[in-house]
mmCIF file of C-alpha atoms and ligand atoms in Angstrom:
data_model
loop_
_atom_site.group_PDB
_atom_site.id
_atom_site.type_symbol
_atom_site.label_atom_id
_atom_site.label_comp_id
_atom_site.label_asym_id
_atom_site.label_seq_id
_atom_site.Cartn_x
_atom_site.Cartn_y
_atom_site.Cartn_z
ATOM 1 C CA MET A 269 -88.164 22.374 18.171
ATOM 2 C CA ILE A 270 -89.421 20.063 15.684
ATOM 3 C CA HIS A 271 -88.785 20.449 11.765
ATOM 4 C CA MET A 272 -90.417 18.058 9.378
ATOM 5 C CA GLU A 273 -90.338 18.471 5.659
ATOM 6 C CA ASN A 274 -91.946 16.362 2.929
ATOM 7 C CA VAL A 275 -92.090 13.444 5.405
ATOM 8 C CA ASN A 276 -93.548 10.199 3.954
ATOM 9 C CA LYS A 277 -94.767 7.261 5.899
ATOM 10 C CA TYR A 278 -95.870 3.861 4.228
ATOM 11 C CA PHE A 279 -97.258 0.898 5.959
ATOM 12 C CA GLY A 280 -96.713 -1.693 3.275
ATOM 13 C CA ASP A 281 -98.093 -0.080 0.354
ATOM 14 C CA HIS A 282 -100.645 2.178 2.352
ATOM 15 C CA HIS A 283 -99.178 5.922 2.179
ATOM 16 C CA VAL A 284 -100.198 6.917 5.564
ATOM 17 C CA LEU A 285 -98.282 10.348 5.831
ATOM 18 C CA GLN A 286 -98.112 12.294 2.523
ATOM 19 C CA ASN A 287 -95.492 15.035 2.153
ATOM 20 C CA VAL A 288 -96.085 16.309 5.350
ATOM 21 C CA SER A 289 -94.235 19.703 6.042
ATOM 22 C CA LEU A 290 -94.303 21.180 9.677
ATOM 23 C CA ASP A 291 -92.419 23.286 12.074
ATOM 24 C CA ILE A 292 -93.237 23.691 15.886
ATOM 25 C CA GLU A 293 -91.430 26.529 17.697
ATOM 26 C CA GLU A 294 -89.783 25.829 21.220
ATOM 27 C CA GLY A 295 -92.654 26.469 23.898
ATOM 28 C CA GLU A 296 -95.345 26.325 20.851
ATOM 29 C CA LYS A 297 -98.597 24.622 21.808
ATOM 30 C CA VAL A 298 -100.099 22.724 18.915
ATOM 31 C CA VAL A 299 -103.583 20.978 18.439
ATOM 32 C CA ILE A 300 -103.766 18.403 15.927
ATOM 33 C CA ILE A 301 -107.545 17.211 14.808
ATOM 34 C CA GLY A 302 -108.932 15.375 11.840
ATOM 35 C CA PRO A 303 -111.189 12.505 11.118
ATOM 36 C CA SER A 304 -110.010 8.849 12.420
ATOM 37 C CA GLY A 305 -107.429 7.131 10.280
ATOM 38 C CA SER A 306 -106.038 10.508 8.675
ATOM 39 C CA GLY A 307 -102.708 10.193 9.957
ATOM 40 C CA LYS A 308 -102.445 12.124 13.533
ATOM 41 C CA SER A 309 -101.322 9.310 15.621
ATOM 42 C CA THR A 310 -98.649 8.195 13.009
ATOM 43 C CA LEU A 311 -97.358 11.761 12.650
ATOM 44 C CA ILE A 312 -96.959 12.257 16.497
ATOM 45 C CA ARG A 313 -95.277 8.921 16.900
ATOM 46 C CA CYS A 314 -92.645 9.925 14.108
ATOM 47 C CA MET A 315 -91.829 12.685 16.317
ATOM 48 C CA ASN A 316 -90.238 10.590 18.882
ATOM 49 C CA ARG A 317 -89.319 7.510 16.470
ATOM 50 C CA LEU A 318 -91.853 5.200 17.794
ATOM 51 C CA GLU A 319 -92.220 5.021 14.123
ATOM 52 C CA ASP A 320 -89.667 5.236 11.482
ATOM 53 C CA ILE A 321 -90.283 7.807 8.380
ATOM 54 C CA SER A 322 -90.044 6.212 4.992
ATOM 55 C CA SER A 323 -88.712 9.361 3.486
ATOM 56 C CA GLY A 324 -88.217 13.201 4.146
ATOM 57 C CA THR A 325 -86.519 15.156 7.087
ATOM 58 C CA ALA A 326 -87.316 14.844 10.531
ATOM 59 C CA ARG A 327 -85.444 16.848 13.354
ATOM 60 C CA VAL A 328 -86.300 17.292 16.907
ATOM 61 C CA ASN A 329 -84.743 18.953 19.560
ATOM 62 C CA GLY A 330 -81.827 18.981 17.548
ATOM 63 C CA PHE A 331 -81.812 15.201 16.926
ATOM 64 C CA ASP A 332 -81.860 13.903 13.226
ATOM 65 C CA LEU A 333 -84.522 11.027 13.509
ATOM 66 C CA THR A 334 -83.559 9.561 10.209
ATOM 67 C CA ASP A 335 -80.137 8.758 11.661
ATOM 68 C CA LYS A 336 -79.863 5.237 12.309
ATOM 69 C CA LYS A 337 -77.570 5.852 15.244
ATOM 70 C CA VAL A 338 -79.365 8.764 16.836
ATOM 71 C CA PRO A 339 -79.772 7.811 20.687
ATOM 72 C CA ILE A 340 -83.127 6.562 20.962
ATOM 73 C CA LEU A 341 -83.709 6.867 24.699
ATOM 74 C CA LYS A 342 -82.329 10.034 24.642
ATOM 75 C CA VAL A 343 -84.906 11.280 22.110
ATOM 76 C CA ARG A 344 -87.796 9.717 23.845
ATOM 77 C CA GLN A 345 -86.527 11.266 27.135
ATOM 78 C CA LYS A 346 -86.427 14.756 25.425
ATOM 79 C CA VAL A 347 -89.652 13.828 23.589
ATOM 80 C CA ALA A 348 -92.225 12.299 26.023
ATOM 81 C CA MET A 349 -95.823 10.719 25.135
ATOM 82 C CA VAL A 350 -98.804 10.543 26.768
ATOM 83 C CA PHE A 351 -101.113 7.767 25.421
ATOM 84 C CA GLN A 352 -104.709 7.415 25.250
ATOM 85 C CA ASN A 353 -104.710 4.351 27.721
ATOM 86 C CA PHE A 354 -102.057 5.877 30.065
ATOM 87 C CA ASN A 355 -99.950 2.862 29.867
ATOM 88 C CA LEU A 356 -99.198 2.578 33.600
ATOM 89 C CA TYR A 357 -97.359 -0.422 34.806
ATOM 90 C CA SER A 358 -100.280 -1.859 36.763
ATOM 91 C CA HIS A 359 -98.063 -4.031 39.214
ATOM 92 C CA LYS A 360 -96.093 -0.784 40.251
ATOM 93 C CA THR A 361 -97.168 1.708 42.789
ATOM 94 C CA ILE A 362 -97.996 5.404 41.443
ATOM 95 C CA LEU A 363 -94.648 6.617 42.768
ATOM 96 C CA GLU A 364 -92.823 3.890 41.269
ATOM 97 C CA ASN A 365 -94.386 4.518 37.840
ATOM 98 C CA VAL A 366 -93.013 8.048 38.005
ATOM 99 C CA ILE A 367 -89.632 7.505 39.296
ATOM 100 C CA LEU A 368 -88.955 4.122 37.012
ATOM 101 C CA ALA A 369 -87.655 5.588 33.911
ATOM 102 C CA PRO A 370 -85.567 8.731 35.505
ATOM 103 C CA ILE A 371 -83.492 6.182 37.501
ATOM 104 C CA ASN A 372 -83.105 3.539 34.645
ATOM 105 C CA VAL A 373 -82.798 5.807 31.697
ATOM 106 C CA LEU A 374 -81.546 8.965 33.410
ATOM 107 C CA LYS A 375 -79.631 7.491 35.974
ATOM 108 C CA VAL A 376 -81.131 9.813 38.797
ATOM 109 C CA LYS A 377 -80.221 9.063 42.183
ATOM 110 C CA LYS A 378 -83.554 7.239 43.692
ATOM 111 C CA GLU A 379 -84.038 10.025 46.243
ATOM 112 C CA ASP A 380 -83.672 12.839 43.627
ATOM 113 C CA ALA A 381 -86.348 10.801 41.291
ATOM 114 C CA ILE A 382 -88.938 10.641 44.548
ATOM 115 C CA LYS A 383 -88.418 14.177 45.575
ATOM 116 C CA THR A 384 -89.128 15.595 41.766
ATOM 117 C CA GLY A 385 -91.686 12.687 41.319
ATOM 118 C CA MET A 386 -93.626 13.958 44.101
ATOM 119 C CA GLU A 387 -93.713 17.403 43.063
ATOM 120 C CA TYR A 388 -94.818 16.407 40.036
ATOM 121 C CA LEU A 389 -97.695 14.199 41.391
ATOM 122 C CA LYS A 390 -98.502 17.369 43.593
ATOM 123 C CA LYS A 391 -98.682 19.234 40.449
ATOM 124 C CA VAL A 392 -101.343 16.973 38.798
ATOM 125 C CA GLY A 393 -103.064 16.793 42.216
ATOM 126 C CA ILE A 394 -102.681 13.196 43.252
ATOM 127 C CA GLU A 395 -99.622 13.240 45.661
ATOM 128 C CA ASP A 396 -102.083 11.485 48.093
ATOM 129 C CA LYS A 397 -102.324 8.570 45.923
ATOM 130 C CA ALA A 398 -98.344 7.893 45.654
ATOM 131 C CA ASN A 399 -98.654 4.648 47.332
ATOM 132 C CA ALA A 400 -101.813 3.277 45.582
ATOM 133 C CA TYR A 401 -101.580 0.858 42.503
ATOM 134 C CA PRO A 402 -103.021 2.126 39.258
ATOM 135 C CA SER A 403 -106.371 0.098 39.520
ATOM 136 C CA GLN A 404 -107.354 1.786 42.500
ATOM 137 C CA LEU A 405 -107.180 5.291 40.614
ATOM 138 C CA SER A 406 -110.033 6.535 38.188
ATOM 139 C CA GLY A 407 -109.044 6.849 34.597
ATOM 140 C CA GLY A 408 -108.667 10.748 34.992
ATOM 141 C CA GLN A 409 -106.446 10.156 38.093
ATOM 142 C CA GLN A 410 -104.346 7.537 35.887
ATOM 143 C CA GLN A 411 -103.970 9.865 33.020
ATOM 144 C CA ARG A 412 -102.987 12.524 35.387
ATOM 145 C CA VAL A 413 -100.160 9.843 36.696
ATOM 146 C CA ALA A 414 -99.139 9.257 33.357
ATOM 147 C CA ILE A 415 -98.406 13.103 32.630
ATOM 148 C CA ALA A 416 -96.493 13.423 35.869
ATOM 149 C CA ARG A 417 -94.511 10.415 34.854
ATOM 150 C CA ALA A 418 -93.930 12.388 31.618
ATOM 151 C CA LEU A 419 -92.892 15.586 33.345
ATOM 152 C CA ASN A 420 -90.492 13.473 35.734
ATOM 153 C CA MET A 421 -88.512 12.900 32.647
ATOM 154 C CA HIS A 422 -87.777 16.796 32.063
ATOM 155 C CA PRO A 423 -88.822 16.599 28.489
ATOM 156 C CA GLU A 424 -88.695 19.288 25.976
ATOM 157 C CA VAL A 425 -91.655 18.329 24.359
ATOM 158 C CA ILE A 426 -94.646 16.315 25.651
ATOM 159 C CA LEU A 427 -96.879 14.628 22.726
ATOM 160 C CA PHE A 428 -100.489 13.943 23.609
ATOM 161 C CA ASP A 429 -102.171 11.261 21.660
ATOM 162 C CA GLU A 430 -106.084 11.650 22.510
ATOM 163 C CA PRO A 431 -105.335 11.808 26.249
ATOM 164 C CA THR A 432 -109.034 12.216 27.342
ATOM 165 C CA SER A 433 -110.666 9.785 24.647
ATOM 166 C CA ALA A 434 -110.824 7.043 27.015
ATOM 167 C CA LEU A 435 -112.234 8.663 30.009
ATOM 168 C CA ASP A 436 -115.524 8.953 31.519
ATOM 169 C CA PRO A 437 -116.899 12.409 30.736
ATOM 170 C CA GLU A 438 -116.739 13.547 34.454
ATOM 171 C CA THR A 439 -113.039 13.016 34.438
ATOM 172 C CA ILE A 440 -112.125 14.602 30.991
ATOM 173 C CA GLN A 441 -111.981 17.843 32.227
ATOM 174 C CA GLU A 442 -109.710 17.337 35.679
ATOM 175 C CA VAL A 443 -107.202 16.085 32.839
ATOM 176 C CA LEU A 444 -107.651 19.120 30.379
ATOM 177 C CA ASP A 445 -107.144 21.499 33.492
ATOM 178 C CA VAL A 446 -103.814 19.876 34.152
ATOM 179 C CA MET A 447 -102.697 20.226 30.690
ATOM 180 C CA THR A 448 -104.089 23.727 30.707
ATOM 181 C CA LYS A 449 -101.776 24.237 33.930
ATOM 182 C CA LEU A 450 -99.027 22.303 32.002
ATOM 183 C CA SER A 451 -99.096 24.883 29.011
ATOM 184 C CA GLU A 452 -98.145 27.785 31.054
ATOM 185 C CA LEU A 453 -94.712 26.426 31.240
ATOM 186 C CA ASN A 454 -92.124 26.610 28.444
ATOM 187 C CA ILE A 455 -92.510 22.764 27.389
ATOM 188 C CA THR A 456 -93.619 22.404 23.606
ATOM 189 C CA MET A 457 -96.783 20.751 23.594
ATOM 190 C CA VAL A 458 -98.520 18.577 20.706
ATOM 191 C CA VAL A 459 -101.845 17.305 21.184
ATOM 192 C CA VAL A 460 -103.922 15.270 19.304
ATOM 193 C CA THR A 461 -107.538 15.900 20.676
ATOM 194 C CA HIS A 462 -110.979 16.392 19.725
ATOM 195 C CA GLU A 463 -111.595 18.807 22.563
ATOM 196 C CA MET A 464 -112.284 22.044 20.834
ATOM 197 C CA GLY A 465 -112.725 24.204 23.905
ATOM 198 C CA PHE A 466 -109.010 23.009 25.122
ATOM 199 C CA ALA A 467 -107.965 24.079 21.363
ATOM 200 C CA ARG A 468 -109.455 27.373 21.846
ATOM 201 C CA ARG A 469 -108.126 27.992 25.291
ATOM 202 C CA VAL A 470 -104.795 26.734 24.979
ATOM 203 C CA ALA A 471 -103.512 26.217 21.551
ATOM 204 C CA ASP A 472 -101.330 28.855 19.664
ATOM 205 C CA ARG A 473 -101.720 26.655 16.184
ATOM 206 C CA VAL A 474 -104.793 24.121 15.169
ATOM 207 C CA ILE A 475 -103.711 21.671 12.454
ATOM 208 C CA PHE A 476 -106.331 19.973 10.526
ATOM 209 C CA MET A 477 -105.197 16.735 8.718
ATOM 210 C CA ASP A 478 -107.247 14.389 6.510
ATOM 211 C CA GLN A 479 -106.020 11.636 4.385
ATOM 212 C CA GLY A 480 -102.306 11.673 5.419
ATOM 213 C CA THR A 481 -101.668 15.339 4.893
ATOM 214 C CA ILE A 482 -101.951 18.695 6.497
ATOM 215 C CA VAL A 483 -105.178 20.399 4.734
ATOM 216 C CA GLU A 484 -105.328 23.519 6.651
ATOM 217 C CA GLN A 485 -103.912 25.299 9.729
ATOM 218 C CA GLY A 486 -104.141 28.424 11.716
ATOM 219 C CA PRO A 487 -104.375 30.182 15.055
ATOM 220 C CA PRO A 488 -107.508 28.866 16.838
ATOM 221 C CA GLU A 489 -109.625 32.244 16.718
ATOM 222 C CA GLU A 490 -109.062 31.907 12.687
ATOM 223 C CA PHE A 491 -109.410 28.354 12.517
ATOM 224 C CA PHE A 492 -112.529 28.050 14.030
ATOM 225 C CA THR A 493 -114.313 31.035 12.436
ATOM 226 C CA GLN A 494 -112.672 31.496 8.955
ATOM 227 C CA THR A 495 -112.130 27.566 7.734
ATOM 228 C CA GLN A 496 -111.835 27.499 4.277
ATOM 229 C CA ASN A 497 -111.545 24.016 3.363
ATOM 230 C CA GLN A 498 -114.602 22.075 2.708
ATOM 231 C CA ARG A 499 -113.629 18.970 4.572
ATOM 232 C CA ALA A 500 -112.258 20.845 7.727
ATOM 233 C CA LYS A 501 -115.781 22.490 7.715
ATOM 234 C CA ASP A 502 -117.733 19.293 7.556
ATOM 235 C CA PHE A 503 -115.364 17.943 10.221
ATOM 236 C CA LEU A 504 -115.866 20.869 12.760
ATOM 237 C CA SER A 505 -119.530 20.767 11.946
ATOM 238 C CA LYS A 506 -119.986 17.545 13.471
ATOM 239 C CA ILE A 507 -117.836 17.962 16.681
ATOM 240 C CA ILE A 508 -118.759 21.086 17.803
HETATM 241 P P1 LIG B 772 -105.725 8.577 13.232
HETATM 242 O O1 LIG B 772 -104.504 8.607 14.459
HETATM 243 O O2 LIG B 772 -105.439 10.090 12.788
HETATM 244 O O3 LIG B 772 -106.973 7.860 13.455
HETATM 245 P P2 LIG B 772 -103.492 6.674 12.398
HETATM 246 O O4 LIG B 772 -102.363 7.296 12.259
HETATM 247 O O5 LIG B 772 -103.673 5.766 13.761
HETATM 248 O O6 LIG B 772 -104.652 7.503 12.374
HETATM 249 O O7 LIG B 772 -103.594 5.705 11.168
HETATM 250 C C1 LIG B 772 -103.585 6.166 9.780
HETATM 251 C C2 LIG B 772 -103.643 5.107 8.848
HETATM 252 O O8 LIG B 772 -102.522 4.225 9.087
HETATM 253 C C3 LIG B 772 -104.881 4.284 9.199
HETATM 254 O O9 LIG B 772 -105.338 4.073 8.198
HETATM 255 C C4 LIG B 772 -104.322 3.152 10.052
HETATM 256 O O10 LIG B 772 -105.067 1.856 9.570
HETATM 257 C C5 LIG B 772 -102.732 3.037 9.515
HETATM 258 N N1 LIG B 772 -101.904 2.349 10.367
HETATM 259 C C6 LIG B 772 -101.513 3.062 11.452
HETATM 260 N N2 LIG B 772 -100.764 2.589 12.243
HETATM 261 C C7 LIG B 772 -100.517 1.179 11.605
HETATM 262 C C8 LIG B 772 -99.691 0.113 11.428
HETATM 263 N N3 LIG B 772 -98.865 -0.139 12.583
HETATM 264 N N4 LIG B 772 -99.623 -0.889 10.591
HETATM 265 C C9 LIG B 772 -100.385 -0.825 9.598
HETATM 266 N N5 LIG B 772 -101.103 0.100 9.541
HETATM 267 C C10 LIG B 772 -101.062 1.394 10.228
HETATM 268 MG MG1 LIG B 773 -104.897 8.121 16.458
#
């Protein structure tokens, strides 16, 4: 589903991704961890071309992301992103947030977008808030809406960039529970998070990044017990 080979990314002369190679299978659940500034967000933003790569190969769901003619809206439909700060439209209702892109981008009929949108709001446990505005919801509820909005684009891949980092402690678990439920579907998930309980339960693979490179990776049961790399060990000892 995702093939990256020798990917480099520069911001000016800052070499933020350094020869990153990574293959992710259809349906795989991958958790990416690592210190702040190690390039985690940049890496996943390169997976739906929110960022262009500077050199290397990047193919996602059959799209060559280095091709300037790649249909960018189609890429973003297939490869959805859930952000730390939800990014809901504050002046639109919850349901409007969830149906807007399917109608405008996918040209889905409004009644169909509402039908599937309500199903996804139900799936994330928030259908009773369909006519509320984002400011009337808690952070955890808003993030669950953002997940329903991503699902209503019928993506193949969902990228999560620290989806619980901006939440109050008591609402983190409700979002992790929704993401765990989501992991039972065949959608490919790439999740940047420091929630190690979630990584243990859900991830097929944990990737540790440091200074723009993938330093170590493996299935969680190995990763958490047999980490070889000293920087990964130090990082884990601080967050677990
Ligand atoms: P992480 O998500 O692991 O904290 P990021 O991918 O956000 O790391 O950032 C990696 C490095 O790239 C950091 O040094 C950051 O300051 C830099 N960076 C990220 N985005 C930009 C940008 N748009 N312009 C310039 N530098 C950036
Ligand atoms: Mg980040």
